[in-house]
């Protein structure tokens, strides 16, 4: 793979709550927190990103030398559509991930690219876009345990200079989101569910986090659709029992979107 890490020590695995796409442009507590993560971490050889916004009935990898920047949203200012994040791809990483996930049939995709779940965060973490990035899709036809299991299989990448990230939101209810209304107090159910997820991670209770529908009404309201929660399961799977669990970025946006970032290791 291209480049060499600054240090051979094991990299953490991180889940980013990416929230509103406008965070790609804004300087706020969340974007400053993402930038601080990039400044603090050893430089990785490449990033493998699992984004909520590549959700389809297949497991695919972006297999191009120069993945395009995808503006997968509507109704935002023109300047957001003009953002480019020209990070290179990494075909060696694509081959390595396919090997790790065998015998699962993992396809090589040359039409997608980097969607805003990836670049809106990485634009702050690695603003020079000089770290190679590969995206791994989320197979919508598979149960939560499948996604957690893929994270377990990908764990060796952390010893190979690869930063494995998930990008979504622990709480993501757009129906309740306060579009254009500021400030918006967080809903009680959103705060309770986020607190429950934090506690389960501290306890190392991955089973409960994988079986999140069993967490009740707060989970139902916080995760009305699974795609923003599932990237967390890849990060959980890639974690170790002895990893420290920290929350380098926190907050609730619009009352119903958790901006929580979770770092293992």
PDB file of C-alpha atoms in Angstrom:
ATOM      1  CA  UNK A   1       0.000   0.000   0.000  1.00  0.00           C
ATOM      2  CA  UNK A   2       1.076   3.542  -0.577  1.00  0.00           C
ATOM      3  CA  UNK A   3       3.121   5.346   2.048  1.00  0.00           C
ATOM      4  CA  UNK A   4       4.254   4.278   5.485  1.00  0.00           C
ATOM      5  CA  UNK A   5       2.679   4.976   8.889  1.00  0.00           C
ATOM      6  CA  UNK A   6       4.465   7.384  11.213  1.00  0.00           C
ATOM      7  CA  UNK A   7       4.544   4.740  13.936  1.00  0.00           C
ATOM      8  CA  UNK A   8       4.059   0.958  13.984  1.00  0.00           C
ATOM      9  CA  UNK A   9       1.747   1.007  16.972  1.00  0.00           C
ATOM     10  CA  UNK A  10      -1.787  -0.285  16.608  1.00  0.00           C
ATOM     11  CA  UNK A  11      -4.324   2.222  15.341  1.00  0.00           C
ATOM     12  CA  UNK A  12      -7.635   2.781  17.064  1.00  0.00           C
ATOM     13  CA  UNK A  13     -10.973   2.280  15.338  1.00  0.00           C
ATOM     14  CA  UNK A  14     -13.399   5.199  15.376  1.00  0.00           C
ATOM     15  CA  UNK A  15     -17.085   5.840  14.814  1.00  0.00           C
ATOM     16  CA  UNK A  16     -17.988   9.371  13.742  1.00  0.00           C
ATOM     17  CA  UNK A  17     -21.416  10.916  14.179  1.00  0.00           C
ATOM     18  CA  UNK A  18     -21.393  13.005  11.004  1.00  0.00           C
ATOM     19  CA  UNK A  19     -24.762  14.736  11.277  1.00  0.00           C
ATOM     20  CA  UNK A  20     -25.747  17.505   8.876  1.00  0.00           C
ATOM     21  CA  UNK A  21     -23.698  17.625   5.624  1.00  0.00           C
ATOM     22  CA  UNK A  22     -23.080  21.327   6.290  1.00  0.00           C
ATOM     23  CA  UNK A  23     -20.612  20.259   8.969  1.00  0.00           C
ATOM     24  CA  UNK A  24     -18.223  19.767   6.058  1.00  0.00           C
ATOM     25  CA  UNK A  25     -18.100  23.556   5.724  1.00  0.00           C
ATOM     26  CA  UNK A  26     -18.734  24.728   9.258  1.00  0.00           C
ATOM     27  CA  UNK A  27     -16.168  25.351  11.926  1.00  0.00           C
ATOM     28  CA  UNK A  28     -17.921  24.281  15.106  1.00  0.00           C
ATOM     29  CA  UNK A  29     -17.272  22.122  18.150  1.00  0.00           C
ATOM     30  CA  UNK A  30     -17.842  18.974  16.111  1.00  0.00           C
ATOM     31  CA  UNK A  31     -15.635  19.815  13.158  1.00  0.00           C
ATOM     32  CA  UNK A  32     -12.914  21.102  15.491  1.00  0.00           C
ATOM     33  CA  UNK A  33     -13.154  17.819  17.384  1.00  0.00           C
ATOM     34  CA  UNK A  34     -12.687  15.865  14.149  1.00  0.00           C
ATOM     35  CA  UNK A  35      -9.661  17.978  13.258  1.00  0.00           C
ATOM     36  CA  UNK A  36      -8.175  17.325  16.697  1.00  0.00           C
ATOM     37  CA  UNK A  37      -8.550  13.570  16.159  1.00  0.00           C
ATOM     38  CA  UNK A  38      -6.559  13.810  12.934  1.00  0.00           C
ATOM     39  CA  UNK A  39      -3.843  15.833  14.624  1.00  0.00           C
ATOM     40  CA  UNK A  40      -3.601  13.418  17.527  1.00  0.00           C
ATOM     41  CA  UNK A  41      -3.545  10.091  15.677  1.00  0.00           C
ATOM     42  CA  UNK A  42      -0.516   8.482  14.077  1.00  0.00           C
ATOM     43  CA  UNK A  43      -0.746   8.982  10.341  1.00  0.00           C
ATOM     44  CA  UNK A  44      -2.383   5.898   8.786  1.00  0.00           C
ATOM     45  CA  UNK A  45      -1.369   4.210   5.551  1.00  0.00           C
ATOM     46  CA  UNK A  46      -5.000   4.420   4.423  1.00  0.00           C
ATOM     47  CA  UNK A  47      -8.555   4.759   5.703  1.00  0.00           C
ATOM     48  CA  UNK A  48     -11.266   2.122   5.308  1.00  0.00           C
ATOM     49  CA  UNK A  49     -14.606   3.860   5.750  1.00  0.00           C
ATOM     50  CA  UNK A  50     -18.039   2.344   6.312  1.00  0.00           C
ATOM     51  CA  UNK A  51     -20.553   5.095   5.556  1.00  0.00           C
ATOM     52  CA  UNK A  52     -24.281   5.110   6.254  1.00  0.00           C
ATOM     53  CA  UNK A  53     -24.806   6.492   2.765  1.00  0.00           C
ATOM     54  CA  UNK A  54     -23.621   3.481   0.782  1.00  0.00           C
ATOM     55  CA  UNK A  55     -26.464   1.167   1.713  1.00  0.00           C
ATOM     56  CA  UNK A  56     -27.516  -1.391  -0.879  1.00  0.00           C
ATOM     57  CA  UNK A  57     -28.018  -5.173  -1.172  1.00  0.00           C
ATOM     58  CA  UNK A  58     -24.352  -6.073  -1.664  1.00  0.00           C
ATOM     59  CA  UNK A  59     -20.928  -5.858  -0.043  1.00  0.00           C
ATOM     60  CA  UNK A  60     -18.752  -3.705  -2.304  1.00  0.00           C
ATOM     61  CA  UNK A  61     -15.471  -1.806  -2.169  1.00  0.00           C
ATOM     62  CA  UNK A  62     -14.554   1.344  -4.062  1.00  0.00           C
ATOM     63  CA  UNK A  63     -11.889   0.013  -6.403  1.00  0.00           C
ATOM     64  CA  UNK A  64     -10.595   3.026  -8.272  1.00  0.00           C
ATOM     65  CA  UNK A  65      -7.346   4.957  -8.144  1.00  0.00           C
ATOM     66  CA  UNK A  66      -9.188   8.293  -7.832  1.00  0.00           C
ATOM     67  CA  UNK A  67     -12.629   7.937  -6.245  1.00  0.00           C
ATOM     68  CA  UNK A  68     -14.968  10.791  -7.110  1.00  0.00           C
ATOM     69  CA  UNK A  69     -16.542  13.079  -4.515  1.00  0.00           C
ATOM     70  CA  UNK A  70     -20.267  12.279  -4.339  1.00  0.00           C
ATOM     71  CA  UNK A  71     -22.737  15.001  -3.353  1.00  0.00           C
ATOM     72  CA  UNK A  72     -25.493  12.663  -2.238  1.00  0.00           C
ATOM     73  CA  UNK A  73     -27.975  15.186  -0.848  1.00  0.00           C
ATOM     74  CA  UNK A  74     -30.296  17.943  -1.971  1.00  0.00           C
ATOM     75  CA  UNK A  75     -31.500  21.350  -0.883  1.00  0.00           C
ATOM     76  CA  UNK A  76     -28.169  22.642   0.422  1.00  0.00           C
ATOM     77  CA  UNK A  77     -26.176  25.713  -0.638  1.00  0.00           C
ATOM     78  CA  UNK A  78     -24.200  25.606  -3.873  1.00  0.00           C
ATOM     79  CA  UNK A  79     -20.896  25.870  -2.010  1.00  0.00           C
ATOM     80  CA  UNK A  80     -21.489  22.436  -0.470  1.00  0.00           C
ATOM     81  CA  UNK A  81     -21.931  20.909  -3.924  1.00  0.00           C
ATOM     82  CA  UNK A  82     -18.660  22.507  -4.981  1.00  0.00           C
ATOM     83  CA  UNK A  83     -16.627  20.731  -2.301  1.00  0.00           C
ATOM     84  CA  UNK A  84     -14.166  18.194  -3.668  1.00  0.00           C
ATOM     85  CA  UNK A  85     -12.232  15.706  -1.565  1.00  0.00           C
ATOM     86  CA  UNK A  86      -9.650  14.265  -3.976  1.00  0.00           C
ATOM     87  CA  UNK A  87      -8.149  11.555  -1.771  1.00  0.00           C
ATOM     88  CA  UNK A  88      -6.613   8.691  -3.731  1.00  0.00           C
ATOM     89  CA  UNK A  89      -7.925   5.160  -3.531  1.00  0.00           C
ATOM     90  CA  UNK A  90      -5.850   2.138  -2.547  1.00  0.00           C
ATOM     91  CA  UNK A  91      -6.186  -1.004  -4.636  1.00  0.00           C
ATOM     92  CA  UNK A  92      -3.850  -2.958  -2.345  1.00  0.00           C
ATOM     93  CA  UNK A  93      -6.233  -2.273   0.541  1.00  0.00           C
ATOM     94  CA  UNK A  94      -9.142  -3.426  -1.629  1.00  0.00           C
ATOM     95  CA  UNK A  95      -7.387  -6.745  -2.218  1.00  0.00           C
ATOM     96  CA  UNK A  96      -6.506  -7.101   1.462  1.00  0.00           C
ATOM     97  CA  UNK A  97     -10.096  -6.503   2.582  1.00  0.00           C
ATOM     98  CA  UNK A  98     -11.411  -8.998   0.043  1.00  0.00           C
ATOM     99  CA  UNK A  99      -8.951 -11.578   1.400  1.00  0.00           C
ATOM    100  CA  UNK A 100      -9.962 -10.916   5.004  1.00  0.00           C
ATOM    101  CA  UNK A 101     -13.665 -11.262   4.236  1.00  0.00           C
ATOM    102  CA  UNK A 102     -13.407 -14.559   2.327  1.00  0.00           C
ATOM    103  CA  UNK A 103     -15.451 -16.577   1.508  1.00  0.00           C
ATOM    104  CA  UNK A 104     -17.872 -13.646   1.334  1.00  0.00           C
ATOM    105  CA  UNK A 105     -18.265 -12.421  -2.230  1.00  0.00           C
ATOM    106  CA  UNK A 106     -17.045  -8.808  -2.054  1.00  0.00           C
ATOM    107  CA  UNK A 107     -17.408  -6.894  -5.283  1.00  0.00           C
ATOM    108  CA  UNK A 108     -15.126  -4.218  -6.696  1.00  0.00           C
ATOM    109  CA  UNK A 109     -17.115  -1.092  -7.559  1.00  0.00           C
ATOM    110  CA  UNK A 110     -15.861   1.559  -9.955  1.00  0.00           C
ATOM    111  CA  UNK A 111     -18.914   3.833 -10.086  1.00  0.00           C
ATOM    112  CA  UNK A 112     -19.519   5.049  -6.526  1.00  0.00           C
ATOM    113  CA  UNK A 113     -16.741   6.995  -4.806  1.00  0.00           C
ATOM    114  CA  UNK A 114     -16.608   8.897  -1.507  1.00  0.00           C
ATOM    115  CA  UNK A 115     -20.013  10.018  -0.258  1.00  0.00           C
ATOM    116  CA  UNK A 116     -20.619  12.744   2.283  1.00  0.00           C
ATOM    117  CA  UNK A 117     -20.657  10.299   5.181  1.00  0.00           C
ATOM    118  CA  UNK A 118     -16.959   9.891   4.486  1.00  0.00           C
ATOM    119  CA  UNK A 119     -15.717  13.199   3.095  1.00  0.00           C
ATOM    120  CA  UNK A 120     -17.676  15.583   5.321  1.00  0.00           C
ATOM    121  CA  UNK A 121     -15.715  14.152   8.262  1.00  0.00           C
ATOM    122  CA  UNK A 122     -12.370  13.412   6.590  1.00  0.00           C
ATOM    123  CA  UNK A 123     -12.280  16.938   5.173  1.00  0.00           C
ATOM    124  CA  UNK A 124     -11.541  18.002   8.751  1.00  0.00           C
ATOM    125  CA  UNK A 125      -9.573  14.948   9.918  1.00  0.00           C
ATOM    126  CA  UNK A 126      -7.207  14.971   6.916  1.00  0.00           C
ATOM    127  CA  UNK A 127      -7.822  18.327   5.213  1.00  0.00           C
ATOM    128  CA  UNK A 128      -5.095  17.813   2.601  1.00  0.00           C
ATOM    129  CA  UNK A 129      -6.885  14.712   1.250  1.00  0.00           C
ATOM    130  CA  UNK A 130      -3.500  12.996   1.098  1.00  0.00           C
ATOM    131  CA  UNK A 131      -4.419   9.784   2.932  1.00  0.00           C
ATOM    132  CA  UNK A 132      -5.822   7.074   0.622  1.00  0.00           C
ATOM    133  CA  UNK A 133      -9.469   6.178   1.267  1.00  0.00           C
ATOM    134  CA  UNK A 134     -11.510   3.090   0.402  1.00  0.00           C
ATOM    135  CA  UNK A 135     -15.228   2.780   1.165  1.00  0.00           C
ATOM    136  CA  UNK A 136     -16.948  -0.472   2.129  1.00  0.00           C
ATOM    137  CA  UNK A 137     -20.684  -0.659   1.495  1.00  0.00           C
ATOM    138  CA  UNK A 138     -23.334  -1.791   3.972  1.00  0.00           C
ATOM    139  CA  UNK A 139     -25.404  -4.745   2.743  1.00  0.00           C
ATOM    140  CA  UNK A 140     -28.986  -3.759   3.542  1.00  0.00           C
ATOM    141  CA  UNK A 141     -30.182  -7.347   3.153  1.00  0.00           C
ATOM    142  CA  UNK A 142     -28.127  -8.626   6.107  1.00  0.00           C
ATOM    143  CA  UNK A 143     -28.945  -8.588   9.852  1.00  0.00           C
ATOM    144  CA  UNK A 144     -26.974  -6.531  12.394  1.00  0.00           C
ATOM    145  CA  UNK A 145     -24.899  -9.527  13.489  1.00  0.00           C
ATOM    146  CA  UNK A 146     -23.535  -9.847   9.944  1.00  0.00           C
ATOM    147  CA  UNK A 147     -22.123  -6.313  10.062  1.00  0.00           C
ATOM    148  CA  UNK A 148     -20.610  -6.842  13.496  1.00  0.00           C
ATOM    149  CA  UNK A 149     -19.029 -10.039  12.186  1.00  0.00           C
ATOM    150  CA  UNK A 150     -17.414  -8.209   9.279  1.00  0.00           C
ATOM    151  CA  UNK A 151     -15.896  -5.783  11.766  1.00  0.00           C
ATOM    152  CA  UNK A 152     -14.354  -8.729  13.625  1.00  0.00           C
ATOM    153  CA  UNK A 153     -12.823 -10.017  10.413  1.00  0.00           C
ATOM    154  CA  UNK A 154     -11.395  -6.593   9.606  1.00  0.00           C
ATOM    155  CA  UNK A 155      -9.704  -6.186  12.975  1.00  0.00           C
ATOM    156  CA  UNK A 156      -6.210  -7.174  11.704  1.00  0.00           C
ATOM    157  CA  UNK A 157      -6.132  -3.996   9.604  1.00  0.00           C
ATOM    158  CA  UNK A 158      -5.533  -2.002  12.773  1.00  0.00           C
ATOM    159  CA  UNK A 159      -2.081  -3.618  13.028  1.00  0.00           C
ATOM    160  CA  UNK A 160      -1.360  -2.833   9.379  1.00  0.00           C
ATOM    161  CA  UNK A 161      -1.553   0.953   9.519  1.00  0.00           C
ATOM    162  CA  UNK A 162      -5.190   1.129   8.411  1.00  0.00           C
ATOM    163  CA  UNK A 163      -7.660   3.419  10.160  1.00  0.00           C
ATOM    164  CA  UNK A 164     -11.044   1.687  10.143  1.00  0.00           C
ATOM    165  CA  UNK A 165     -13.857   4.183  10.613  1.00  0.00           C
ATOM    166  CA  UNK A 166     -17.632   4.071  10.656  1.00  0.00           C
ATOM    167  CA  UNK A 167     -19.663   7.166   9.834  1.00  0.00           C
ATOM    168  CA  UNK A 168     -23.306   7.489  10.786  1.00  0.00           C
ATOM    169  CA  UNK A 169     -25.210   8.625  13.881  1.00  0.00           C
ATOM    170  CA  UNK A 170     -26.102   6.730  17.064  1.00  0.00           C
ATOM    171  CA  UNK A 171     -29.384   8.670  17.057  1.00  0.00           C
ATOM    172  CA  UNK A 172     -30.734   9.637  13.632  1.00  0.00           C
ATOM    173  CA  UNK A 173     -34.381  10.652  13.367  1.00  0.00           C
ATOM    174  CA  UNK A 174     -34.870  13.185  10.570  1.00  0.00           C
ATOM    175  CA  UNK A 175     -38.636  13.288  11.086  1.00  0.00           C
ATOM    176  CA  UNK A 176     -38.050  14.880  14.488  1.00  0.00           C
ATOM    177  CA  UNK A 177     -35.110  17.065  13.368  1.00  0.00           C
ATOM    178  CA  UNK A 178     -35.525  20.822  13.917  1.00  0.00           C
ATOM    179  CA  UNK A 179     -34.683  22.010  10.408  1.00  0.00           C
ATOM    180  CA  UNK A 180     -33.836  25.699  10.624  1.00  0.00           C
ATOM    181  CA  UNK A 181     -35.077  26.064  14.197  1.00  0.00           C
ATOM    182  CA  UNK A 182     -32.398  27.053  16.709  1.00  0.00           C
ATOM    183  CA  UNK A 183     -31.776  26.255  19.422  1.00  0.00           C
ATOM    184  CA  UNK A 184     -33.510  22.889  19.666  1.00  0.00           C
ATOM    185  CA  UNK A 185     -33.571  21.012  22.939  1.00  0.00           C
ATOM    186  CA  UNK A 186     -32.727  17.310  22.566  1.00  0.00           C
ATOM    187  CA  UNK A 187     -35.635  14.911  22.898  1.00  0.00           C
ATOM    188  CA  UNK A 188     -35.649  12.906  26.112  1.00  0.00           C
ATOM    189  CA  UNK A 189     -35.741   9.615  24.195  1.00  0.00           C
ATOM    190  CA  UNK A 190     -32.673  10.658  22.175  1.00  0.00           C
ATOM    191  CA  UNK A 191     -30.684  11.500  25.300  1.00  0.00           C
ATOM    192  CA  UNK A 192     -31.731   8.297  27.033  1.00  0.00           C
ATOM    193  CA  UNK A 193     -30.818   6.094  24.100  1.00  0.00           C
ATOM    194  CA  UNK A 194     -27.445   7.725  23.539  1.00  0.00           C
ATOM    195  CA  UNK A 195     -26.675   7.357  27.257  1.00  0.00           C
ATOM    196  CA  UNK A 196     -27.691   3.690  27.113  1.00  0.00           C
ATOM    197  CA  UNK A 197     -25.418   3.056  24.138  1.00  0.00           C
ATOM    198  CA  UNK A 198     -22.511   4.739  25.922  1.00  0.00           C
ATOM    199  CA  UNK A 199     -23.023   2.618  28.998  1.00  0.00           C
ATOM    200  CA  UNK A 200     -23.235  -0.611  27.010  1.00  0.00           C
ATOM    201  CA  UNK A 201     -19.990   0.248  25.244  1.00  0.00           C
ATOM    202  CA  UNK A 202     -18.283   0.978  28.545  1.00  0.00           C
ATOM    203  CA  UNK A 203     -19.529  -2.385  29.832  1.00  0.00           C
ATOM    204  CA  UNK A 204     -18.379  -4.173  26.688  1.00  0.00           C
ATOM    205  CA  UNK A 205     -21.893  -5.523  26.108  1.00  0.00           C
ATOM    206  CA  UNK A 206     -21.677  -5.860  22.359  1.00  0.00           C
ATOM    207  CA  UNK A 207     -24.515  -8.380  22.210  1.00  0.00           C
ATOM    208  CA  UNK A 208     -27.016  -5.793  23.440  1.00  0.00           C
ATOM    209  CA  UNK A 209     -25.682  -3.219  20.971  1.00  0.00           C
ATOM    210  CA  UNK A 210     -26.003  -5.662  18.076  1.00  0.00           C
ATOM    211  CA  UNK A 211     -29.518  -6.631  19.150  1.00  0.00           C
ATOM    212  CA  UNK A 212     -30.495  -2.965  19.404  1.00  0.00           C
ATOM    213  CA  UNK A 213     -34.216  -3.456  18.543  1.00  0.00           C
ATOM    214  CA  UNK A 214     -34.526  -5.221  21.900  1.00  0.00           C
ATOM    215  CA  UNK A 215     -33.568  -1.964  23.649  1.00  0.00           C
ATOM    216  CA  UNK A 216     -37.164  -0.789  23.404  1.00  0.00           C
ATOM    217  CA  UNK A 217     -39.079   2.314  22.422  1.00  0.00           C
ATOM    218  CA  UNK A 218     -36.126   4.696  22.755  1.00  0.00           C
ATOM    219  CA  UNK A 219     -34.194   2.584  20.241  1.00  0.00           C
ATOM    220  CA  UNK A 220     -37.169   2.535  17.885  1.00  0.00           C
ATOM    221  CA  UNK A 221     -37.378   6.326  17.919  1.00  0.00           C
ATOM    222  CA  UNK A 222     -33.612   6.818  17.711  1.00  0.00           C
ATOM    223  CA  UNK A 223     -33.059   4.305  14.901  1.00  0.00           C
ATOM    224  CA  UNK A 224     -36.187   4.379  12.703  1.00  0.00           C
ATOM    225  CA  UNK A 225     -34.012   3.023   9.873  1.00  0.00           C
ATOM    226  CA  UNK A 226     -30.772   1.089  10.462  1.00  0.00           C
ATOM    227  CA  UNK A 227     -28.262   2.582   8.016  1.00  0.00           C
ATOM    228  CA  UNK A 228     -26.868   5.287  10.322  1.00  0.00           C
ATOM    229  CA  UNK A 229     -26.475   2.902  13.258  1.00  0.00           C
ATOM    230  CA  UNK A 230     -24.898  -0.054  11.441  1.00  0.00           C
ATOM    231  CA  UNK A 231     -21.466   1.605  10.873  1.00  0.00           C
ATOM    232  CA  UNK A 232     -21.070   1.555  14.657  1.00  0.00           C
ATOM    233  CA  UNK A 233     -21.274  -2.239  14.586  1.00  0.00           C
ATOM    234  CA  UNK A 234     -18.251  -2.480  12.263  1.00  0.00           C
ATOM    235  CA  UNK A 235     -16.251  -0.376  14.721  1.00  0.00           C
ATOM    236  CA  UNK A 236     -17.487  -2.431  17.666  1.00  0.00           C
ATOM    237  CA  UNK A 237     -16.481  -5.596  15.855  1.00  0.00           C
ATOM    238  CA  UNK A 238     -12.999  -4.251  15.150  1.00  0.00           C
ATOM    239  CA  UNK A 239     -12.445  -3.335  18.804  1.00  0.00           C
ATOM    240  CA  UNK A 240     -10.652  -5.431  21.430  1.00  0.00           C
ATOM    241  CA  UNK A 241     -11.715  -6.230  24.967  1.00  0.00           C
ATOM    242  CA  UNK A 242      -8.806  -4.250  26.372  1.00  0.00           C
ATOM    243  CA  UNK A 243      -9.399  -1.150  24.235  1.00  0.00           C
ATOM    244  CA  UNK A 244     -10.098   2.042  26.127  1.00  0.00           C
ATOM    245  CA  UNK A 245     -13.452   3.533  25.088  1.00  0.00           C
ATOM    246  CA  UNK A 246     -13.538   7.318  24.734  1.00  0.00           C
ATOM    247  CA  UNK A 247     -15.963   9.854  23.298  1.00  0.00           C
ATOM    248  CA  UNK A 248     -13.822  12.565  21.679  1.00  0.00           C
ATOM    249  CA  UNK A 249     -16.806  14.420  20.146  1.00  0.00           C
ATOM    250  CA  UNK A 250     -20.207  14.829  21.762  1.00  0.00           C
ATOM    251  CA  UNK A 251     -23.470  16.709  21.356  1.00  0.00           C
ATOM    252  CA  UNK A 252     -26.963  16.531  19.910  1.00  0.00           C
ATOM    253  CA  UNK A 253     -27.964  18.456  16.788  1.00  0.00           C
ATOM    254  CA  UNK A 254     -31.504  19.554  15.955  1.00  0.00           C
ATOM    255  CA  UNK A 255     -32.904  17.629  18.896  1.00  0.00           C
ATOM    256  CA  UNK A 256     -32.703  14.218  17.243  1.00  0.00           C
ATOM    257  CA  UNK A 257     -29.247  13.690  15.714  1.00  0.00           C
ATOM    258  CA  UNK A 258     -26.404  12.415  17.905  1.00  0.00           C
ATOM    259  CA  UNK A 259     -22.994  13.817  17.040  1.00  0.00           C
ATOM    260  CA  UNK A 260     -21.266  11.308  19.311  1.00  0.00           C
ATOM    261  CA  UNK A 261     -17.894   9.987  18.165  1.00  0.00           C
ATOM    262  CA  UNK A 262     -16.591   6.791  19.741  1.00  0.00           C
ATOM    263  CA  UNK A 263     -12.951   5.719  19.781  1.00  0.00           C
ATOM    264  CA  UNK A 264     -11.703   2.267  20.741  1.00  0.00           C
ATOM    265  CA  UNK A 265      -8.003   2.130  21.522  1.00  0.00           C
TER     266      UNK A 265
END
